[in-house]
Tab-separated table of C-alpha atoms in Angstrom:
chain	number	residue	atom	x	y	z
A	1	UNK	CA	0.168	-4.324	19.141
A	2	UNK	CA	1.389	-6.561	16.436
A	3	UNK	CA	3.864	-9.142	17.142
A	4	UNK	CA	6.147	-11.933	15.682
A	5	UNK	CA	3.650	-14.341	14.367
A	6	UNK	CA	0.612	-12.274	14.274
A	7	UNK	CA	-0.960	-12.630	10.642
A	8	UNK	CA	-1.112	-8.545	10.407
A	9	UNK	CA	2.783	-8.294	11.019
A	10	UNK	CA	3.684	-10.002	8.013
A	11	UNK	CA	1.096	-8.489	5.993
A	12	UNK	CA	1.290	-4.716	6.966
A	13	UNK	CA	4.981	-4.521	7.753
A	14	UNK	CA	4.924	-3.666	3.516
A	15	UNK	CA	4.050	0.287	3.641
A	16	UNK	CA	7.424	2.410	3.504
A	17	UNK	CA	6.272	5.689	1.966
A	18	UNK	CA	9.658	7.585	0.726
A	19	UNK	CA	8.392	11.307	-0.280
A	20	UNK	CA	4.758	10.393	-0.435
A	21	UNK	CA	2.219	12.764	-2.179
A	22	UNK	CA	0.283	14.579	0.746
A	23	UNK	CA	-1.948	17.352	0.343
A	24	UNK	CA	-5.008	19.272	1.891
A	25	UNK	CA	-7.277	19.402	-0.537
A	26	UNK	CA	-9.930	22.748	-0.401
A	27	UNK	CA	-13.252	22.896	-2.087
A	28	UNK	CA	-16.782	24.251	-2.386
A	29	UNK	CA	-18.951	22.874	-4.383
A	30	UNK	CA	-18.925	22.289	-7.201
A	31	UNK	CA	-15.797	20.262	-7.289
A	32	UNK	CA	-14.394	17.253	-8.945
A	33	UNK	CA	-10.982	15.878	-9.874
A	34	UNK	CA	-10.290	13.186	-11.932
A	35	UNK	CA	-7.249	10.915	-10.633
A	36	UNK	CA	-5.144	8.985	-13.539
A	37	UNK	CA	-1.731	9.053	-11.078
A	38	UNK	CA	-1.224	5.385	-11.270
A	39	UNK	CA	-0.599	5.147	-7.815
A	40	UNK	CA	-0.641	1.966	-6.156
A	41	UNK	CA	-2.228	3.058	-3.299
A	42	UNK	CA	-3.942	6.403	-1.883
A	43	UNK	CA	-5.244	7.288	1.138
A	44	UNK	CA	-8.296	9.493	1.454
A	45	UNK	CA	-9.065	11.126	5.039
A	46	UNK	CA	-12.370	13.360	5.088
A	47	UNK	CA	-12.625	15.822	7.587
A	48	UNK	CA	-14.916	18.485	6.904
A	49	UNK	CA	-17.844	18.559	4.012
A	50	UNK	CA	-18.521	15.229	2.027
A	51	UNK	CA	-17.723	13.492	-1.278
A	52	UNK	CA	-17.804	10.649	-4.000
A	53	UNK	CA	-15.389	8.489	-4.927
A	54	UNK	CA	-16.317	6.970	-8.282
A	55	UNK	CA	-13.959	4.407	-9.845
A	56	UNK	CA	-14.332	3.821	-13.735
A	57	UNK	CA	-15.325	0.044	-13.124
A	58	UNK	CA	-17.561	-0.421	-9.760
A	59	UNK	CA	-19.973	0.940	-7.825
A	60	UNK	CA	-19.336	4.999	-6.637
A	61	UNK	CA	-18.558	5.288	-2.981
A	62	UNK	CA	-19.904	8.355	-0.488
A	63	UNK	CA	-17.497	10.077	2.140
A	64	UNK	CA	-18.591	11.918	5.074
A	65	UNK	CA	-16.604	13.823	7.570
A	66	UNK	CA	-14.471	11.358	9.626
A	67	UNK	CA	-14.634	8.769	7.052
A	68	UNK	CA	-11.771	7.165	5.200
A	69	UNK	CA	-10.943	5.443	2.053
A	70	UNK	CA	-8.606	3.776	0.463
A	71	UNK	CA	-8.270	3.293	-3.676
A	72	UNK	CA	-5.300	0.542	-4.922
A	73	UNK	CA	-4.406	1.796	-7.985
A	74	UNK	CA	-3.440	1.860	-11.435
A	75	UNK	CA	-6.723	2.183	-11.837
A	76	UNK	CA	-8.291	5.579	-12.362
A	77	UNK	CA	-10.972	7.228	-10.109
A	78	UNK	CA	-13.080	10.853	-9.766
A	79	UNK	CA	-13.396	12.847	-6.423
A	80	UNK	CA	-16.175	15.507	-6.426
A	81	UNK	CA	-19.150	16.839	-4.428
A	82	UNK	CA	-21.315	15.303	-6.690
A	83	UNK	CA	-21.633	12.574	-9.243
A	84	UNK	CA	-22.785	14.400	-11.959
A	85	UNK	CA	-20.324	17.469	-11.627
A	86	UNK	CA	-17.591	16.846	-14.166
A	87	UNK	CA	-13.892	17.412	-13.319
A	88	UNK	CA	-11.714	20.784	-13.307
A	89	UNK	CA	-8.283	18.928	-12.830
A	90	UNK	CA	-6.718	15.925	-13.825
A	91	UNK	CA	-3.902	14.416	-11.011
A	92	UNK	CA	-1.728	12.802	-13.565
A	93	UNK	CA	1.916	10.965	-12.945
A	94	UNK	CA	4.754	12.538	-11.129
A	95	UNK	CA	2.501	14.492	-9.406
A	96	UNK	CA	1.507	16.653	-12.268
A	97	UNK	CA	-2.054	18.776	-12.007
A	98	UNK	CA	-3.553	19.806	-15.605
A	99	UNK	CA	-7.121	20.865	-17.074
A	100	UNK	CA	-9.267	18.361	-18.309
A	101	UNK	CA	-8.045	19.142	-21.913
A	102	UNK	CA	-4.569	18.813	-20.683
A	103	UNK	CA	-3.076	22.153	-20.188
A	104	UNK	CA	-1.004	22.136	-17.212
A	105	UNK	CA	-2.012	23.946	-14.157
A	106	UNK	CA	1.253	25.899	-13.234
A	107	UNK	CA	0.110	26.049	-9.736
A	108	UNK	CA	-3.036	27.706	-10.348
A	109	UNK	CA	-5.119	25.579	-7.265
A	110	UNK	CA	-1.372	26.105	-5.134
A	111	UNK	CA	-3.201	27.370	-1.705
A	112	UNK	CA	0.272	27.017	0.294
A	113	UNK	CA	2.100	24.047	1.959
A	114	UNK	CA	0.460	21.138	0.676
A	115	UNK	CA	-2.338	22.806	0.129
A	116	UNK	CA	-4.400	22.646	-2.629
A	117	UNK	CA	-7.514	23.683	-4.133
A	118	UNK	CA	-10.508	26.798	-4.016
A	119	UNK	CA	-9.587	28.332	-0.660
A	120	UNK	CA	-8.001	27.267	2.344
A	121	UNK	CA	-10.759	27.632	4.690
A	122	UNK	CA	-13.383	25.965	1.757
A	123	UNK	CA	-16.386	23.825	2.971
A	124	UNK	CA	-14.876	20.780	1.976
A	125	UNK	CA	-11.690	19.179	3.502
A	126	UNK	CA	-10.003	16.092	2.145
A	127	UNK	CA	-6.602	14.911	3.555
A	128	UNK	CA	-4.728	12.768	1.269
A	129	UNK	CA	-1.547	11.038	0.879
A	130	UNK	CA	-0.506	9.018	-2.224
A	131	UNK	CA	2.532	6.102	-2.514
A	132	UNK	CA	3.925	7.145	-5.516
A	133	UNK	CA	5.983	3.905	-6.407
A	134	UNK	CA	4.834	-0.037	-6.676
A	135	UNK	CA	7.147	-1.079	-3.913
A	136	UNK	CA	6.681	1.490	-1.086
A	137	UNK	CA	3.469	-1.342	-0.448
A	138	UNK	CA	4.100	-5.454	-0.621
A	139	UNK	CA	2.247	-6.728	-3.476
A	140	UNK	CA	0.780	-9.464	-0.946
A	141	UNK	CA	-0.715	-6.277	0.510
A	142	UNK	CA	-2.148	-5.210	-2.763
A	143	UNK	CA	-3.285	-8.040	-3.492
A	144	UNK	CA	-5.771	-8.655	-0.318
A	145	UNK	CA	-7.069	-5.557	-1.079
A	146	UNK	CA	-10.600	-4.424	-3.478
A	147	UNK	CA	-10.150	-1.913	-5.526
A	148	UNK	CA	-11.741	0.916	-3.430
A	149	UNK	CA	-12.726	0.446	0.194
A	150	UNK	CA	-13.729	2.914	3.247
A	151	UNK	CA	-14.359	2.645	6.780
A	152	UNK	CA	-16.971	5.180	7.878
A	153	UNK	CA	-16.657	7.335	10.984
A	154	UNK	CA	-19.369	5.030	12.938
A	155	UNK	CA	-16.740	1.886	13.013
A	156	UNK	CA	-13.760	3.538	13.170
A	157	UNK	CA	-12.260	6.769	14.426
A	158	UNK	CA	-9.063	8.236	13.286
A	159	UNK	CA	-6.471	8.612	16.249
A	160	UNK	CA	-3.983	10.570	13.893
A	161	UNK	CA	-6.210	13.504	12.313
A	162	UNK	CA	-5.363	15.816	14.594
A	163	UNK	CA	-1.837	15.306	13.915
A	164	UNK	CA	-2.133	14.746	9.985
A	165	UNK	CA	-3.600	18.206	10.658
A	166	UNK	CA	-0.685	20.307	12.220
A	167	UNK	CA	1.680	18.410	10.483
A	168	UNK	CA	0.543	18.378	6.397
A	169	UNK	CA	0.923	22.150	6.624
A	170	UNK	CA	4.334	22.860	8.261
A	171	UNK	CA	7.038	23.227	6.475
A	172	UNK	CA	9.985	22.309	8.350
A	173	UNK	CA	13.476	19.904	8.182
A	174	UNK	CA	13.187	16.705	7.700
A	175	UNK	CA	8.996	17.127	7.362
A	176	UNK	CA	8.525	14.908	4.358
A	177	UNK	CA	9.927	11.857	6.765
A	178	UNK	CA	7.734	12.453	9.412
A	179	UNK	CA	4.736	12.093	6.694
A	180	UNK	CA	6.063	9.390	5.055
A	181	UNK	CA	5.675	7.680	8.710
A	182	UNK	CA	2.254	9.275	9.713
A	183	UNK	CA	1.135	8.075	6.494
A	184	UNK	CA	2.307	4.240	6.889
A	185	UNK	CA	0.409	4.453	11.062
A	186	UNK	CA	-2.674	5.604	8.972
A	187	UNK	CA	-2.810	2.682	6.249
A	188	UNK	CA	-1.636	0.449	9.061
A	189	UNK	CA	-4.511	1.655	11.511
A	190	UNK	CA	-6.834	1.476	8.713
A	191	UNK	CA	-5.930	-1.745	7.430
A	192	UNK	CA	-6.632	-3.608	10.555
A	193	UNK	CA	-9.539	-1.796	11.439
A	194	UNK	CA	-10.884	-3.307	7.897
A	195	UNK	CA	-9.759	-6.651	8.371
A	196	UNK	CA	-11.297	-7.175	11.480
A	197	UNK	CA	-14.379	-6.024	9.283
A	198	UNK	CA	-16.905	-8.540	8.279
A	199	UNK	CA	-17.249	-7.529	5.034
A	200	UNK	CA	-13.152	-7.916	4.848
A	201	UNK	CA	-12.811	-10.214	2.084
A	202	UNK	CA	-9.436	-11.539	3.523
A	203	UNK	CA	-6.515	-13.183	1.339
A	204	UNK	CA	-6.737	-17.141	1.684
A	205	UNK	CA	-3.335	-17.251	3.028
A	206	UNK	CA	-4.826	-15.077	5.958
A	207	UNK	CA	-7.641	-16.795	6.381
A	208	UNK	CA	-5.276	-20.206	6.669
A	209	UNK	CA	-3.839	-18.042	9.530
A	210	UNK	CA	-6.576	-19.545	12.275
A	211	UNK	CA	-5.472	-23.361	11.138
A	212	UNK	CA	-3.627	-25.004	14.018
A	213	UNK	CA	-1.239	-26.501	11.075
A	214	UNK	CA	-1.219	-24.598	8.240
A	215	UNK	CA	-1.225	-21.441	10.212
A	216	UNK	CA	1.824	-22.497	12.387
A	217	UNK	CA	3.700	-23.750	9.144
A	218	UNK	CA	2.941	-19.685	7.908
A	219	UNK	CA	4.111	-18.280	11.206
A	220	UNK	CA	7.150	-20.183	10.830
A	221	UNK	CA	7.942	-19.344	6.922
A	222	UNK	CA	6.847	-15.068	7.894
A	223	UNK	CA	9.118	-14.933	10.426
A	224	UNK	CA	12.300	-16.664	9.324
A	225	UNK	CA	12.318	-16.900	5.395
A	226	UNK	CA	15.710	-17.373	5.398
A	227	UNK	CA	16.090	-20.572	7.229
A	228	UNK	CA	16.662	-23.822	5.188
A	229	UNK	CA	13.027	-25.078	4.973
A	230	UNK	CA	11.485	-28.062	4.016
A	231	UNK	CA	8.213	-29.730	3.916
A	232	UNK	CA	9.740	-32.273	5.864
A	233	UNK	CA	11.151	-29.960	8.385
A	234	UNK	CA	7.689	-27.637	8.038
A	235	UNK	CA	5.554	-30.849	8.716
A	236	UNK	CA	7.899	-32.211	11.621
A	237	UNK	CA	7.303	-28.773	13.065
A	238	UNK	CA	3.261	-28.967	12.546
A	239	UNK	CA	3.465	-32.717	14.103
A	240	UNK	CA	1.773	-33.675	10.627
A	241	UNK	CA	3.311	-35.844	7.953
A	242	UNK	CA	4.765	-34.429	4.774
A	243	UNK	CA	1.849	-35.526	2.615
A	244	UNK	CA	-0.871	-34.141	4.925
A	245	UNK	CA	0.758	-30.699	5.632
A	246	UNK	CA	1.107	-30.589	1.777
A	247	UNK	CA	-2.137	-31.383	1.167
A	248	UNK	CA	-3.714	-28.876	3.729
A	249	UNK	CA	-1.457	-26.507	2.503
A	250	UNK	CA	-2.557	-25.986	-0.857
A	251	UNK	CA	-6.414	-26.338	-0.046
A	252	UNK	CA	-5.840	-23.969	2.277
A	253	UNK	CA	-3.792	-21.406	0.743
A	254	UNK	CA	-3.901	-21.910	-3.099
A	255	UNK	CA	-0.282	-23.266	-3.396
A	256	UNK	CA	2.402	-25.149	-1.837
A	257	UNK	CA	4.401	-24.222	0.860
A	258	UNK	CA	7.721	-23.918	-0.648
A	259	UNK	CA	6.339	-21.582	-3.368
A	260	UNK	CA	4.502	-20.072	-0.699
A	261	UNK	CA	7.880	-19.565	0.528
A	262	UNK	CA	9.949	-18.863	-2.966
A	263	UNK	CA	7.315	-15.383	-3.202
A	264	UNK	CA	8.476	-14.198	0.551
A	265	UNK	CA	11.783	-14.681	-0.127
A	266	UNK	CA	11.665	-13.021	-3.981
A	267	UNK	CA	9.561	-9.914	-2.482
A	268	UNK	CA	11.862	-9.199	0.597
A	269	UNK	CA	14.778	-9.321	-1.960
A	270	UNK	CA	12.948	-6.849	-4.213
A	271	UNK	CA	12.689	-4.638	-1.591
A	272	UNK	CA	16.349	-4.698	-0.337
A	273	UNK	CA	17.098	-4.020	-4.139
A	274	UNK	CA	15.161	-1.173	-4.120
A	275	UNK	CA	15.674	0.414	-0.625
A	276	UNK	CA	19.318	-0.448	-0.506
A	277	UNK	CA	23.050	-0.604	-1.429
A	278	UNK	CA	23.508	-4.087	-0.502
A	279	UNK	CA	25.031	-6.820	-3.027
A	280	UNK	CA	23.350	-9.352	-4.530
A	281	UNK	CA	25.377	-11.894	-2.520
A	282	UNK	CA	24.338	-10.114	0.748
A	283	UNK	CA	20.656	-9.946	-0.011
A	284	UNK	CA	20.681	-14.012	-1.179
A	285	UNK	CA	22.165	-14.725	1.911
A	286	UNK	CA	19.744	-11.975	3.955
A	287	UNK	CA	16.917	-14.236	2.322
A	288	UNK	CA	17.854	-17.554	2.575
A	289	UNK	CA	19.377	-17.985	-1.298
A	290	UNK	CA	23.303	-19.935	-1.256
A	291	UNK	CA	24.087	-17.839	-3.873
A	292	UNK	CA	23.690	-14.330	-5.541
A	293	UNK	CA	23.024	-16.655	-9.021
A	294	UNK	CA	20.331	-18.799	-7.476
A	295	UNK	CA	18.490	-15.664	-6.275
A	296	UNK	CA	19.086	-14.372	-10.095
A	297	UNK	CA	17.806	-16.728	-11.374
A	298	UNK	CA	14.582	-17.451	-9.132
A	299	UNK	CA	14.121	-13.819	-9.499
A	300	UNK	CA	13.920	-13.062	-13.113
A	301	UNK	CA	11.797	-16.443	-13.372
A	302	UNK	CA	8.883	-14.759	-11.162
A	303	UNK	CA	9.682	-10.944	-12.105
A	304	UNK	CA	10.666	-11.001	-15.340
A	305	UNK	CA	13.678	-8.942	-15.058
A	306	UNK	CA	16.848	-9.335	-13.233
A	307	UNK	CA	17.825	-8.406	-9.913
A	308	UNK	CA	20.045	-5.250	-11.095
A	309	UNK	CA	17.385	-4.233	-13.929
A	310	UNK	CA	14.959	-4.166	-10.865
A	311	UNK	CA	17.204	-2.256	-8.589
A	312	UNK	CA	17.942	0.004	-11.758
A	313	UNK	CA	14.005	0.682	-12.709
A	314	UNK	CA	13.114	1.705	-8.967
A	315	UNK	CA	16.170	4.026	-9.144
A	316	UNK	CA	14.717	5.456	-12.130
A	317	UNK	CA	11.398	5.530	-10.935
A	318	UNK	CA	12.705	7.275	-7.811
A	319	UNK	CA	14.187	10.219	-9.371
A	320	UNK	CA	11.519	10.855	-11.995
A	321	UNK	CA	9.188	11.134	-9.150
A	322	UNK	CA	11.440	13.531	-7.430
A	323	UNK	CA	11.669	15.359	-10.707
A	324	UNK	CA	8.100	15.492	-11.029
A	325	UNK	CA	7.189	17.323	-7.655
C-alpha cells in the first residue's frame, strides 16, 4: 500500500481519468489499426489472441494473452496481428474512427457497448482504455516514462481483468466513473509493477528517493508543498548544511530544491485549475503561493499561459472531447 512519503505516492497519485476512452477491441486476423489520437497515455490489456505494437520511431513490441502495455503519447503507433498487415482504421482525435484514406467510419466496426471491431466473440481480444486529455496524468509521470513499455504475463498478472471484463460492457448509471477508476488501479498496478522492474529506467528524482538526505528533503517537499520552505529550513531538517544539501541536491536530482519545489507547486495548481471551481487566491494559498499574482506570475513563466487561459483551454478541451464521443 502506498503511503505518505513513499516515492510511488507522489508519483502515481497523477492518473484521474474523467470519461476515458475504453473499448473491447474484436479481431481475426488480419487486423491492424493505426492510432494518431494524441493521447497522452493508453493502456493496452491483451486477453485472448496476440499482437504488435509498432511505434513510428523504435523498435515494434509483441503482446500475448495476459500481457500489458502501455504507449505515452502524442506519438503515433499501429496495432495488428502482424507487422506487415497494413491498417483498416485510423483512431484519430476526439475519439473519431475513419478508413485509412480518411472517410469516416459511421460506426461500421460498432459491435455494442464499448465494443468494437470484426465480431464480438473474434480470436483476438484487446482491452483498452485511453486518457483523452494532457492533465488526467502528471507530467512528472510522463516524463519517467519510455515511449512504449509492457509487462508480460510471466512478471506480472493482472488482478483487475476479470473485472475490466464485466464491467467495459455494461451499460449502466454512473458506469463511465467506475472506469475512469478501474482504469487509474490498472496504470497504478502497472506502474509499480514496472518500476520495481530492472529494466525500469527510473526518473533521477526517484532514484534520489533511496538518499538518506536528498530523499528525506523530497519526502518533505511531496508531502507538504505548501509549507514555507527553505534550503535552510530543508537542510536543518536533513541535519546537513545549506551548501551540502544544495550541492547533493542538484547532483542528485538535476536541479535545485526550490525549483524542484516551484514545478510541484505549479503542477498541483494546474490541476486544481483544471479539475475545479476554486479561485486563484484559494489555489495560491492551497499551494503555498501569498498571493493569486505571485502564482500568476510563476505560472505563466513555466507554462506559458496564464492561470485562467489554462483553466479556459482544459475547459475547452473537455467539451470537445465530450463532443467527439
Amino acid at each position: 500500500m502506498l503511503t505518505r512519503g513513499d516515492p510511488l505516492a507522489g508519483l502515481l497519485e497523477g492518473p484521474r481519468a474523467r470519461g476515458a476512452f475504453m473499448i473491447r477491441a474484436c479481431f481475426d486476423p488480419p487486423w491492424s489499426v493505426r492510432i494518431e489520437d494524441r493521447a497522452p497515455l493508453t493502456v493496452m490489456l491483451m486477453v485472448r489472441g496476440d499482437a504488435w505494437i509498432t511505434p513510428d520511431a523504435g523498435e515494434p513490441l509483441r503482446l500475448r494473452a495476459g500481457d500489458l502495455a502501455i504507449a505515452r503519447g502524442p506519438d503515433p503507433y499501429t496495432c495488428a496481428d502482424a507487422l506487415d498487415t497494413a491498417p483498416q482504421a485510423l483512431i484519430l482525435p476526439g475519439e473519431r474512427c475513419a478508413y485509412p484514406d480518411g472517410r469516416p467510419l459511421n460506426g461500421s466496426m460498432d459491435l455494442g457497448v464499448r465494443t468494437w471491431g470484426d465480431r464480438p466473440d473474434g480470436s483476438t481480444l484487446l482491452l483498452i482504455g485511453t486518457y483523452l486529455m494532457q492533465g488526467e496524468i502528471s507530467g512528472r509521470l510522463l516524463d519517467a516514462l519510455p515511449p512504449l513499455l509492457s509487462l508480460t504475463s510471466d512478471v506480472w498478472e493482472c488482478p483487475l481483468t476479470p473485472l475490466l471484463m464485466e464491467e467495459i460492457a455494461r451499460d449502466a448509471p454512473g458506469q463511465e466513473v467506475v472506469l475512469d477508476r478501474l482504469l487509474d488501479l490498472l496504470v497504478i498496478a502497472a506502474l509499480r509493477a514496472w518500476f520495481s522492474s530492472p529494466e525500469a529506467a527510473a526518473p533521477a528524482w526517484y532514484r534520489a528517493m533511496a538518499d538518506p538526505v536528498v530523499g528525506r528533503v523530497l519526502r518533505l517537499l511531496q508531502d507538504d508543498p505548501a509549507h514555507p520552505w527553505t534550503v535552510a529550513t530543508l537542510a536543518a531538517k536533513a541535519g546537513v548544511s545549506r551548501a551540502a544539501l544544495a550541492r547533493r541536491f542538484r547532483d542528485l536530482v538535476g536541479e535545485p530544491p526550490m525549483t524542484y519545489l516551484t514545478g510541484r507547486r505549479l503542477a498541483l495548481a494546474a490541476d486544481r485549475l483544471r479539475d475545479t471551481g476554486d479561485t486563484l487566491d484559494a489555489i495560491a494559498r492551497h499551494v503555498g503561493y501569498g498571493s493569486a499574482f505571485a502564482l500568476s506570475s510563476a505560472f505563466k513563466r513555466v507554462y506559458g499561459v496564464s492561470p485562467q487561459d489554462h483553466r479556459t483551454r482544459a475547459e475547452a478541451v473537455r467539451v470537445g472531447v465530450g463532443a467527439g464521443g
